[in-house]
Short mmCIF file of C-alpha atoms in Angstrom, two decimals:
data_model
loop_
_atom_site.label_atom_id
_atom_site.label_comp_id
_atom_site.label_asym_id
_atom_site.label_seq_id
_atom_site.Cartn_x
_atom_site.Cartn_y
_atom_site.Cartn_z
CA MET A 9 0.00 0.00 0.00
CA ALA A 10 1.30 3.44 -0.94
CA LYS A 11 2.27 5.91 1.75
CA LEU A 12 -0.31 8.46 2.83
CA VAL A 13 0.49 11.97 1.62
CA PRO A 14 -0.75 14.24 4.42
CA LEU A 15 -3.21 17.00 3.63
CA VAL A 16 -2.76 20.23 5.56
CA ALA A 17 -5.77 22.53 5.84
CA HIS A 18 -4.73 25.99 4.64
CA ARG A 19 -5.72 28.43 7.41
CA GLY A 20 -8.09 25.66 8.44
CA ALA A 21 -10.87 24.40 6.20
CA SER A 22 -10.91 27.89 4.74
CA GLN A 23 -13.23 27.19 1.84
CA ASP A 24 -16.02 26.39 4.29
CA ALA A 25 -15.20 28.53 7.35
CA LEU A 26 -13.61 31.87 8.19
CA GLU A 27 -9.85 31.40 7.76
CA ASN A 28 -7.45 31.30 10.68
CA THR A 29 -10.22 30.78 13.24
CA LEU A 30 -10.76 28.01 15.75
CA ALA A 31 -13.92 27.08 13.85
CA ALA A 32 -11.93 26.62 10.63
CA PHE A 33 -9.33 24.49 12.39
CA GLN A 34 -11.94 22.32 14.09
CA LEU A 35 -13.72 21.83 10.78
CA ALA A 36 -10.43 20.75 9.21
CA TRP A 37 -10.19 17.86 11.66
CA GLU A 38 -13.81 16.93 10.95
CA GLN A 39 -13.02 16.93 7.22
CA GLY A 40 -10.15 14.48 7.71
CA ALA A 41 -7.11 16.74 7.39
CA GLU A 42 -3.89 15.35 8.80
CA GLY A 43 -2.71 18.85 9.68
CA ILE A 44 -3.66 22.50 9.87
CA GLU A 45 -1.75 25.60 8.76
CA GLY A 46 -2.12 29.06 10.25
CA ASP A 47 -0.53 32.51 9.96
CA PHE A 48 0.96 34.19 13.03
CA HIS A 49 1.98 37.72 14.01
CA LEU A 50 3.34 39.28 17.21
CA THR A 51 1.26 41.97 18.91
CA GLN A 52 2.55 45.13 20.57
CA ASP A 53 2.35 43.48 24.00
CA GLY A 54 4.23 40.37 22.96
CA GLN A 55 1.31 38.03 22.30
CA ILE A 56 1.13 35.80 19.23
CA VAL A 57 -2.09 35.90 17.24
CA CYS A 58 -3.38 33.86 14.33
CA VAL A 59 -4.17 36.22 11.48
CA HIS A 60 -2.88 36.62 7.94
CA ASP A 61 -2.66 40.36 7.33
CA GLU A 62 -0.40 42.73 9.23
CA VAL A 63 -3.06 45.45 8.95
CA LEU A 64 -6.76 44.81 9.57
CA TYR A 65 -9.65 47.19 8.91
CA GLN A 66 -12.86 47.81 10.85
CA ASP A 67 -15.26 50.46 9.56
CA GLY A 68 -12.38 52.00 7.64
CA HIS A 69 -10.13 52.16 10.68
CA PRO A 70 -6.76 50.41 10.24
CA TRP A 71 -5.47 48.15 12.99
CA ARG A 72 -1.79 47.32 12.63
CA VAL A 73 -1.20 44.05 14.50
CA ALA A 74 2.33 44.96 15.61
CA GLU A 75 1.07 48.24 17.07
CA SER A 76 -2.01 46.83 18.82
CA THR A 77 -2.42 44.89 22.05
CA LEU A 78 -4.10 41.51 22.18
CA VAL A 79 -7.09 42.98 24.02
CA GLU A 80 -7.51 45.72 21.43
CA LEU A 81 -7.37 43.27 18.54
CA GLN A 82 -9.77 40.76 20.07
CA GLN A 83 -12.23 43.51 20.99
CA ALA A 84 -12.23 44.71 17.39
CA PHE A 85 -11.96 41.22 15.85
CA PRO A 86 -13.31 38.62 18.31
CA PHE A 87 -12.61 35.76 15.91
CA ILE A 88 -8.80 36.14 16.17
CA PRO A 89 -7.32 33.35 18.32
CA THR A 90 -3.97 33.27 20.06
CA LEU A 91 -1.26 30.80 19.21
CA GLU A 92 -1.90 28.99 22.49
CA GLN A 93 -5.59 28.58 21.62
CA VAL A 94 -4.70 27.11 18.24
CA LEU A 95 -2.11 24.75 19.69
CA ASP A 96 -4.71 23.52 22.17
CA VAL A 97 -6.97 22.21 19.39
CA VAL A 98 -4.30 20.02 17.78
CA PRO A 99 -5.12 16.37 18.61
CA ALA A 100 -2.40 13.98 19.69
CA HIS A 101 -2.23 12.28 16.27
CA LYS A 102 -2.38 15.44 14.14
CA ARG A 103 0.04 18.18 13.04
CA ILE A 104 0.23 21.95 12.81
CA VAL A 105 2.17 24.07 10.34
CA ILE A 106 2.96 27.51 11.76
CA GLU A 107 3.65 30.22 9.21
CA ILE A 108 5.55 33.15 10.70
CA LYS A 109 4.34 36.31 8.98
CA CYS A 110 6.57 38.81 10.79
CA GLY A 111 10.28 38.97 11.66
CA ILE A 112 12.73 37.53 14.16
CA GLU A 113 11.07 39.42 17.03
CA ILE A 114 8.51 36.60 17.30
CA VAL A 115 10.96 33.72 17.64
CA THR A 116 11.61 33.67 21.40
CA SER A 117 7.94 33.84 22.35
CA LEU A 118 7.02 31.29 19.71
CA LEU A 119 9.53 28.74 20.94
CA GLU A 120 8.37 29.20 24.52
CA SER A 121 4.76 28.63 23.49
CA LEU A 122 5.76 25.45 21.70
CA ARG A 123 7.68 24.25 24.74
CA GLN A 124 4.65 24.77 26.95
CA SER A 125 2.19 23.26 24.49
CA GLY A 126 3.24 19.67 25.04
CA LEU A 127 3.20 19.00 21.30
CA SER A 128 5.97 16.75 20.03
CA THR A 129 8.51 17.76 17.43
CA GLN A 130 6.78 15.35 15.03
CA GLN A 131 3.57 17.38 15.30
CA VAL A 132 4.95 20.79 14.37
CA MET A 133 6.47 22.37 11.29
CA LEU A 134 7.53 26.01 11.18
CA ILE A 135 7.61 27.89 7.88
CA ALA A 136 8.48 31.42 6.75
CA PHE A 137 9.50 33.35 3.66
CA ASN A 138 12.00 35.29 5.78
CA ALA A 139 15.29 33.37 5.62
CA ASP A 140 16.61 35.18 8.71
CA VAL A 141 13.70 33.83 10.74
CA ILE A 142 14.40 30.30 9.52
CA ALA A 143 18.10 30.59 10.34
CA LEU A 144 17.44 31.87 13.86
CA LEU A 145 14.92 29.13 14.59
CA LYS A 146 17.46 26.46 13.65
CA VAL A 147 20.12 28.09 15.84
CA LEU A 148 17.91 28.40 18.91
CA ALA A 149 15.83 25.24 18.55
CA PRO A 150 17.25 22.84 15.96
CA GLN A 151 14.91 20.06 17.14
CA TRP A 152 11.91 21.64 15.41
CA THR A 153 11.25 21.03 11.72
CA VAL A 154 11.65 24.31 9.83
CA CYS A 155 11.08 24.84 6.11
CA TRP A 156 11.72 27.86 3.92
CA LEU A 157 8.78 29.15 1.87
CA VAL A 158 9.49 29.79 -1.80
CA GLU A 159 7.23 31.38 -4.39
CA LEU A 160 7.83 29.97 -7.87
CA GLY A 161 7.66 31.80 -11.16
CA GLN A 162 8.42 30.88 -14.74
CA THR A 163 10.72 32.46 -17.28
CA THR A 164 9.68 33.21 -20.84
CA SER A 165 11.59 30.08 -21.85
CA GLY A 166 9.49 27.97 -19.50
CA GLU A 167 12.03 27.38 -16.73
CA LEU A 168 10.91 27.57 -13.13
CA THR A 169 12.53 30.25 -11.03
CA PRO A 170 14.27 30.16 -8.66
CA SER A 171 16.07 27.03 -9.80
CA THR A 172 16.40 24.03 -7.55
CA LEU A 173 20.14 24.79 -7.31
CA GLU A 174 19.40 28.28 -5.98
CA ILE A 175 16.82 26.89 -3.56
CA ILE A 176 19.19 24.23 -2.26
CA GLN A 177 21.99 26.76 -1.74
CA THR A 178 19.78 28.94 0.47
CA VAL A 179 18.24 26.02 2.36
CA LEU A 180 21.65 24.62 3.22
CA GLN A 181 22.97 28.05 4.18
CA ILE A 182 20.16 28.71 6.67
CA LYS A 183 20.17 25.06 7.80
CA ALA A 184 16.49 24.55 7.05
CA ASP A 185 15.04 21.04 6.96
CA GLY A 186 13.55 21.61 3.57
CA VAL A 187 11.37 23.82 1.44
CA SER A 188 7.68 24.50 0.93
CA THR A 189 7.01 25.80 -2.56
CA PHE A 190 4.09 27.21 -4.45
CA ALA A 191 2.38 24.32 -6.23
CA HIS A 192 3.34 25.46 -9.70
CA PRO A 193 1.78 23.21 -12.35
CA SER A 194 5.08 23.13 -14.29
CA ILE A 195 6.90 21.31 -11.48
CA THR A 196 8.32 18.01 -12.73
CA PRO A 197 10.03 15.06 -11.04
CA HIS A 198 13.26 16.17 -12.74
CA TRP A 199 12.97 19.64 -11.18
CA VAL A 200 12.27 18.25 -7.71
CA GLN A 201 14.76 15.38 -7.62
CA PRO A 202 17.87 17.42 -6.67
CA ILE A 203 16.03 18.67 -3.57
CA LEU A 204 15.04 15.16 -2.54
CA ASP A 205 18.50 13.80 -3.34
CA LYS A 206 19.94 16.18 -0.73
CA GLY A 207 17.67 14.61 1.87
CA LEU A 208 15.61 17.80 2.11
CA GLN A 209 11.88 17.89 2.65
CA TRP A 210 9.55 19.20 -0.05
CA HIS A 211 6.02 20.42 0.63
CA VAL A 212 3.60 22.46 -1.50
CA TRP A 213 0.84 25.07 -1.19
CA THR A 214 -2.01 25.63 -2.10
CA VAL A 215 -3.64 22.77 -4.03
CA ASP A 216 -7.41 22.63 -4.53
CA ASP A 217 -7.39 20.70 -7.79
CA VAL A 218 -7.31 16.90 -7.58
CA GLU A 219 -5.39 16.39 -10.82
CA LEU A 220 -2.68 18.82 -9.72
CA GLY A 221 -2.51 16.99 -6.40
CA ARG A 222 -1.99 13.67 -8.18
CA HIS A 223 0.74 15.18 -10.33
CA LEU A 224 2.63 16.57 -7.34
CA ILE A 225 2.32 13.28 -5.47
CA ALA A 226 3.90 11.58 -8.50
CA CYS A 227 6.72 14.14 -8.23
CA GLY A 228 7.41 13.07 -4.63
CA VAL A 229 5.72 15.75 -2.53
CA GLN A 230 5.63 15.04 1.22
CA SER A 231 2.55 17.09 2.16
CA ILE A 232 -0.07 19.15 0.36
CA THR A 233 -1.67 22.28 1.76
CA THR A 234 -5.26 22.80 0.59
CA ASN A 235 -8.31 24.95 1.24
CA ARG A 236 -10.49 21.89 0.62
CA PRO A 237 -9.18 18.94 2.65
CA GLN A 238 -12.36 16.90 2.39
CA VAL A 239 -12.76 17.35 -1.35
CA LEU A 240 -9.10 16.69 -2.04
CA ARG A 241 -8.98 13.58 0.14
CA GLN A 242 -12.03 12.18 -1.56
CA GLY A 243 -10.52 12.87 -4.96
CA LEU A 244 -7.07 11.55 -4.17
CA GLY A 245 -8.21 8.57 -2.17
CA ARG A 246 -7.13 7.65 1.32
CA TYR A 247 -3.76 6.53 0.02
CA SER A 248 -1.98 8.10 -2.90
#
């Protein structure tokens, strides 16, 4: 029997519930996701909140997360949970992917929250576009799995950019465990293989199309982030 390719619910089951909320994360478990993914920022008073944008708006008034306290944010936006609240809803046999949306200022508090959560290192993956954040995480807490986020584009000649060589060079430099890339439809096994040959992890986001999911599984992907975990699992089958 083929190995299960885990499905990670992007900001929870975000097609069917408000993203980055406890309701979306709970629904993800009900829809059979193996993991959840959420976005996290640091507030002015040193709390970590689960929200995608660095600036939120209410009746035209901007709320900058980094310049607001937790109480202020939750009064204006009651649906915003803290990191601790999100960690509390991760079952013993499930995983969470934590995307860090700000800078290195969040790292110390984040690692302390993980230490207190009781979650195992097998249950958590940390991701960020900011290479400095990745590097600091691996210096301070090398036991946690940390992957660098990479957007992919395509040149006029059809080549994916950045190249796998460029990706590998950065990943090795910052001592990341692997990479999580945009699920570009032009990815091929040949493009991916150098990453896998280095013993690095490879994950993708965000896949809502079953055929694209099947293609990426054939390329060797190790987890798929999706807005539609139930639909994708039904389409891909329990084992892929």
